[in-house]
PDB file of C-alpha atoms in Angstrom:
ATOM      1  CA  UNK A   1     -92.250  98.778 -41.555  1.00 38.00           C
ATOM      2  CA  UNK A   2     -95.025 100.612 -43.375  1.00 43.00           C
ATOM      3  CA  UNK A   3     -94.295 103.918 -45.095  1.00 46.00           C
ATOM      4  CA  UNK A   4     -96.970 105.527 -42.926  1.00 50.00           C
ATOM      5  CA  UNK A   5     -95.252 104.568 -39.677  1.00 66.00           C
ATOM      6  CA  UNK A   6     -93.247 107.239 -37.916  1.00 74.00           C
ATOM      7  CA  UNK A   7     -91.259 107.334 -34.734  1.00 93.00           C
ATOM      8  CA  UNK A   8     -91.486 109.690 -31.804  1.00 95.00           C
ATOM      9  CA  UNK A   9     -89.793 110.434 -28.538  1.00 96.00           C
ATOM     10  CA  UNK A  10     -90.750 112.070 -25.269  1.00 97.00           C
ATOM     11  CA  UNK A  11     -88.357 113.411 -22.649  1.00 97.00           C
ATOM     12  CA  UNK A  12     -89.335 114.917 -19.287  1.00 98.00           C
ATOM     13  CA  UNK A  13     -87.318 117.153 -16.983  1.00 97.00           C
ATOM     14  CA  UNK A  14     -88.313 118.659 -13.623  1.00 97.00           C
ATOM     15  CA  UNK A  15     -86.704 121.896 -12.427  1.00 97.00           C
ATOM     16  CA  UNK A  16     -86.807 123.667  -9.070  1.00 97.00           C
ATOM     17  CA  UNK A  17     -87.690 126.978 -10.747  1.00 97.00           C
ATOM     18  CA  UNK A  18     -90.849 128.947 -11.390  1.00 97.00           C
ATOM     19  CA  UNK A  19     -93.032 128.101 -14.354  1.00 98.00           C
ATOM     20  CA  UNK A  20     -92.365 131.572 -15.766  1.00 97.00           C
ATOM     21  CA  UNK A  21     -88.584 131.024 -15.556  1.00 97.00           C
ATOM     22  CA  UNK A  22     -88.815 127.743 -17.467  1.00 98.00           C
ATOM     23  CA  UNK A  23     -91.189 129.237 -20.050  1.00 98.00           C
ATOM     24  CA  UNK A  24     -88.808 132.113 -20.772  1.00 97.00           C
ATOM     25  CA  UNK A  25     -85.876 129.673 -21.083  1.00 97.00           C
ATOM     26  CA  UNK A  26     -87.659 127.648 -23.785  1.00 97.00           C
ATOM     27  CA  UNK A  27     -89.163 130.525 -25.771  1.00 97.00           C
ATOM     28  CA  UNK A  28     -87.013 133.687 -25.623  1.00 95.00           C
ATOM     29  CA  UNK A  29     -84.204 134.041 -28.186  1.00 93.00           C
ATOM     30  CA  UNK A  30     -81.741 135.596 -25.701  1.00 93.00           C
ATOM     31  CA  UNK A  31     -82.135 132.562 -23.471  1.00 95.00           C
ATOM     32  CA  UNK A  32     -82.388 129.902 -26.186  1.00 94.00           C
ATOM     33  CA  UNK A  33     -79.080 130.966 -27.714  1.00 92.00           C
ATOM     34  CA  UNK A  34     -77.380 130.022 -24.444  1.00 93.00           C
ATOM     35  CA  UNK A  35     -78.476 126.367 -24.363  1.00 94.00           C
ATOM     36  CA  UNK A  36     -80.323 125.282 -27.516  1.00 95.00           C
ATOM     37  CA  UNK A  37     -78.301 122.593 -29.263  1.00 93.00           C
ATOM     38  CA  UNK A  38     -76.264 119.525 -28.412  1.00 94.00           C
ATOM     39  CA  UNK A  39     -73.050 119.803 -26.430  1.00 93.00           C
ATOM     40  CA  UNK A  40     -70.082 120.570 -28.673  1.00 93.00           C
ATOM     41  CA  UNK A  41     -72.130 122.968 -30.788  1.00 92.00           C
ATOM     42  CA  UNK A  42     -72.972 126.622 -30.317  1.00 90.00           C
ATOM     43  CA  UNK A  43     -75.545 128.850 -31.970  1.00 88.00           C
ATOM     44  CA  UNK A  44     -74.390 131.349 -34.543  1.00 86.00           C
ATOM     45  CA  UNK A  45     -75.836 134.839 -34.663  1.00 81.00           C
ATOM     46  CA  UNK A  46     -79.292 133.519 -35.481  1.00 81.00           C
ATOM     47  CA  UNK A  47     -81.142 132.166 -32.486  1.00 80.00           C
ATOM     48  CA  UNK A  48     -84.536 130.511 -32.665  1.00 91.00           C
ATOM     49  CA  UNK A  49     -87.477 132.600 -31.498  1.00 91.00           C
ATOM     50  CA  UNK A  50     -90.229 130.449 -30.048  1.00 95.00           C
ATOM     51  CA  UNK A  51     -92.063 133.402 -28.471  1.00 93.00           C
ATOM     52  CA  UNK A  52     -94.194 134.052 -31.573  1.00 95.00           C
ATOM     53  CA  UNK A  53     -95.756 132.065 -34.382  1.00 97.00           C
ATOM     54  CA  UNK A  54     -94.037 132.068 -37.746  1.00 97.00           C
ATOM     55  CA  UNK A  55     -90.749 130.953 -39.259  1.00 96.00           C
ATOM     56  CA  UNK A  56     -87.665 130.252 -37.170  1.00 95.00           C
ATOM     57  CA  UNK A  57     -84.144 129.093 -37.960  1.00 94.00           C
ATOM     58  CA  UNK A  58     -80.758 128.692 -36.404  1.00 94.00           C
ATOM     59  CA  UNK A  59     -77.258 127.677 -37.364  1.00 94.00           C
ATOM     60  CA  UNK A  60     -75.379 125.433 -34.971  1.00 94.00           C
ATOM     61  CA  UNK A  61     -71.609 125.455 -35.338  1.00 93.00           C
ATOM     62  CA  UNK A  62     -69.207 122.746 -34.222  1.00 93.00           C
ATOM     63  CA  UNK A  63     -66.872 124.131 -31.544  1.00 93.00           C
ATOM     64  CA  UNK A  64     -63.944 122.059 -32.791  1.00 93.00           C
ATOM     65  CA  UNK A  65     -64.771 121.490 -36.459  1.00 94.00           C
ATOM     66  CA  UNK A  66     -66.363 124.821 -37.324  1.00 92.00           C
ATOM     67  CA  UNK A  67     -68.924 122.886 -39.391  1.00 93.00           C
ATOM     68  CA  UNK A  68     -72.305 124.621 -39.695  1.00 92.00           C
ATOM     69  CA  UNK A  69     -75.599 122.763 -39.254  1.00 93.00           C
ATOM     70  CA  UNK A  70     -78.703 124.676 -40.342  1.00 94.00           C
ATOM     71  CA  UNK A  71     -82.114 123.926 -38.882  1.00 95.00           C
ATOM     72  CA  UNK A  72     -85.444 125.631 -39.572  1.00 95.00           C
ATOM     73  CA  UNK A  73     -89.175 125.384 -39.195  1.00 96.00           C
ATOM     74  CA  UNK A  74     -92.341 127.235 -38.324  1.00 97.00           C
ATOM     75  CA  UNK A  75     -93.706 127.915 -34.847  1.00 98.00           C
ATOM     76  CA  UNK A  76     -97.247 126.618 -35.273  1.00 98.00           C
ATOM     77  CA  UNK A  77     -98.762 127.085 -31.823  1.00 98.00           C
ATOM     78  CA  UNK A  78     -98.050 129.033 -28.650  1.00 97.00           C
ATOM     79  CA  UNK A  79    -100.040 128.895 -25.455  1.00 97.00           C
ATOM     80  CA  UNK A  80     -98.335 130.816 -22.634  1.00 96.00           C
ATOM     81  CA  UNK A  81     -98.569 129.059 -19.266  1.00 96.00           C
ATOM     82  CA  UNK A  82    -101.839 130.338 -17.903  1.00 91.00           C
ATOM     83  CA  UNK A  83    -103.506 128.121 -15.344  1.00 93.00           C
ATOM     84  CA  UNK A  84    -100.296 126.224 -14.680  1.00 96.00           C
ATOM     85  CA  UNK A  85     -99.609 124.796 -18.155  1.00 98.00           C
ATOM     86  CA  UNK A  86     -98.512 126.034 -21.566  1.00 97.00           C
ATOM     87  CA  UNK A  87     -96.776 124.922 -24.747  1.00 98.00           C
ATOM     88  CA  UNK A  88     -94.951 125.961 -27.867  1.00 98.00           C
ATOM     89  CA  UNK A  89     -95.043 123.720 -30.950  1.00 98.00           C
ATOM     90  CA  UNK A  90     -92.933 123.977 -34.078  1.00 98.00           C
ATOM     91  CA  UNK A  91     -91.910 122.126 -37.190  1.00 97.00           C
ATOM     92  CA  UNK A  92     -88.321 120.924 -37.496  1.00 96.00           C
ATOM     93  CA  UNK A  93     -86.090 120.210 -40.463  1.00 95.00           C
ATOM     94  CA  UNK A  94     -82.341 119.973 -40.948  1.00 94.00           C
ATOM     95  CA  UNK A  95     -80.795 121.435 -44.093  1.00 95.00           C
ATOM     96  CA  UNK A  96     -78.337 119.476 -46.183  1.00 92.00           C
ATOM     97  CA  UNK A  97     -74.937 120.814 -47.290  1.00 89.00           C
ATOM     98  CA  UNK A  98     -76.553 122.119 -50.486  1.00 92.00           C
ATOM     99  CA  UNK A  99     -79.161 124.048 -48.475  1.00 89.00           C
ATOM    100  CA  UNK A 100     -82.033 121.700 -49.275  1.00 93.00           C
ATOM    101  CA  UNK A 101     -84.327 121.244 -46.282  1.00 94.00           C
ATOM    102  CA  UNK A 102     -84.788 117.637 -45.217  1.00 91.00           C
ATOM    103  CA  UNK A 103     -87.858 115.812 -43.997  1.00 92.00           C
ATOM    104  CA  UNK A 104     -90.041 117.734 -41.579  1.00 95.00           C
ATOM    105  CA  UNK A 105     -90.945 116.533 -38.111  1.00 97.00           C
ATOM    106  CA  UNK A 106     -92.710 118.233 -35.199  1.00 98.00           C
ATOM    107  CA  UNK A 107     -91.561 119.294 -31.718  1.00 98.00           C
ATOM    108  CA  UNK A 108     -93.585 120.450 -28.721  1.00 98.00           C
ATOM    109  CA  UNK A 109     -92.237 121.915 -25.493  1.00 98.00           C
ATOM    110  CA  UNK A 110     -94.931 121.674 -22.797  1.00 98.00           C
ATOM    111  CA  UNK A 111     -94.305 123.419 -19.479  1.00 98.00           C
ATOM    112  CA  UNK A 112     -96.373 122.907 -16.359  1.00 98.00           C
ATOM    113  CA  UNK A 113     -96.227 123.794 -12.705  1.00 98.00           C
ATOM    114  CA  UNK A 114     -95.359 121.066 -10.215  1.00 98.00           C
ATOM    115  CA  UNK A 115     -95.307 120.970  -6.430  1.00 97.00           C
ATOM    116  CA  UNK A 116     -91.549 121.523  -6.539  1.00 96.00           C
ATOM    117  CA  UNK A 117     -91.214 123.908  -9.475  1.00 97.00           C
ATOM    118  CA  UNK A 118     -91.834 123.332 -13.161  1.00 98.00           C
ATOM    119  CA  UNK A 119     -91.741 120.433 -15.623  1.00 98.00           C
ATOM    120  CA  UNK A 120     -90.684 120.414 -19.257  1.00 98.00           C
ATOM    121  CA  UNK A 121     -92.054 117.696 -21.508  1.00 98.00           C
ATOM    122  CA  UNK A 122     -90.365 117.568 -24.899  1.00 98.00           C
ATOM    123  CA  UNK A 123     -92.115 115.569 -27.623  1.00 98.00           C
ATOM    124  CA  UNK A 124     -90.623 115.060 -31.050  1.00 98.00           C
ATOM    125  CA  UNK A 125     -92.959 113.264 -33.461  1.00 97.00           C
ATOM    126  CA  UNK A 126     -93.130 112.263 -37.130  1.00 95.00           C
ATOM    127  CA  UNK A 127     -89.503 111.149 -37.246  1.00 95.00           C
ATOM    128  CA  UNK A 128     -89.158 109.042 -40.389  1.00 91.00           C
ATOM    129  CA  UNK A 129     -87.337 105.979 -39.069  1.00 92.00           C
ATOM    130  CA  UNK A 130     -85.692 104.365 -36.075  1.00 93.00           C
ATOM    131  CA  UNK A 131     -82.233 105.683 -36.975  1.00 93.00           C
ATOM    132  CA  UNK A 132     -83.564 109.249 -37.088  1.00 92.00           C
ATOM    133  CA  UNK A 133     -85.394 108.771 -33.776  1.00 93.00           C
ATOM    134  CA  UNK A 134     -82.240 107.440 -32.118  1.00 94.00           C
ATOM    135  CA  UNK A 135     -80.110 110.252 -33.504  1.00 94.00           C
ATOM    136  CA  UNK A 136     -82.609 112.896 -32.374  1.00 95.00           C
ATOM    137  CA  UNK A 137     -82.878 111.230 -28.962  1.00 95.00           C
ATOM    138  CA  UNK A 138     -79.100 111.532 -28.483  1.00 96.00           C
ATOM    139  CA  UNK A 139     -79.210 115.143 -29.657  1.00 95.00           C
ATOM    140  CA  UNK A 140     -82.114 116.085 -27.387  1.00 97.00           C
ATOM    141  CA  UNK A 141     -80.563 114.371 -24.341  1.00 97.00           C
ATOM    142  CA  UNK A 142     -77.393 116.361 -24.921  1.00 96.00           C
ATOM    143  CA  UNK A 143     -79.396 119.558 -25.485  1.00 96.00           C
ATOM    144  CA  UNK A 144     -81.338 119.002 -22.261  1.00 97.00           C
ATOM    145  CA  UNK A 145     -78.037 118.631 -20.375  1.00 96.00           C
ATOM    146  CA  UNK A 146     -77.211 122.102 -21.708  1.00 95.00           C
ATOM    147  CA  UNK A 147     -80.604 123.366 -20.514  1.00 97.00           C
ATOM    148  CA  UNK A 148     -79.990 121.756 -17.102  1.00 96.00           C
ATOM    149  CA  UNK A 149     -76.708 123.631 -16.828  1.00 95.00           C
ATOM    150  CA  UNK A 150     -78.295 126.878 -18.043  1.00 95.00           C
ATOM    151  CA  UNK A 151     -81.094 126.686 -15.467  1.00 96.00           C
ATOM    152  CA  UNK A 152     -79.341 125.014 -12.551  1.00 92.00           C
ATOM    153  CA  UNK A 153     -75.711 126.019 -13.012  1.00 85.00           C
ATOM    154  CA  UNK A 154     -72.840 123.679 -12.285  1.00 77.00           C
ATOM    155  CA  UNK A 155     -73.827 120.818 -10.042  1.00 64.00           C
ATOM    156  CA  UNK A 156     -71.417 119.278  -7.612  1.00 51.00           C
ATOM    157  CA  UNK A 157     -71.805 115.788  -6.294  1.00 54.00           C
ATOM    158  CA  UNK A 158     -71.636 115.262  -2.575  1.00 51.00           C
ATOM    159  CA  UNK A 159     -69.709 112.285  -1.252  1.00 53.00           C
ATOM    160  CA  UNK A 160     -71.786 109.582   0.349  1.00 51.00           C
TER     161      UNK A 160
END
């Protein structure tokens, strides 16, 4: 593998909600604090704010372990959903136990209207290697399950 190669991932979710509802869920701190982060973690008092450009950070805390995981970046671009599509883009970097910020990657949440509601496309690019991409994929899939629950509430399966 060349040093210049990076890995990326893209995940797509459709929701039976308005575009505005989905946009607020992925940008407003009061909503982000309720779902942002993998299952088994919760956000401390600092919630990310993706509603404005500039620095952001959050501390995720293990529900069982109490371990703190610090994450930070800069919101680089916001385009509210006018005309049926919008996005928020931000840099992403985990902090080590000594507080040193690790390698930076980039995340974009794109929201768009669909015939049945709204779609979220999550892209995470510039991940340094396959192991990092796989780890982030697991984390994002878990985080999106939390978003599903936040937006849709508990789902019950119907017997066939």
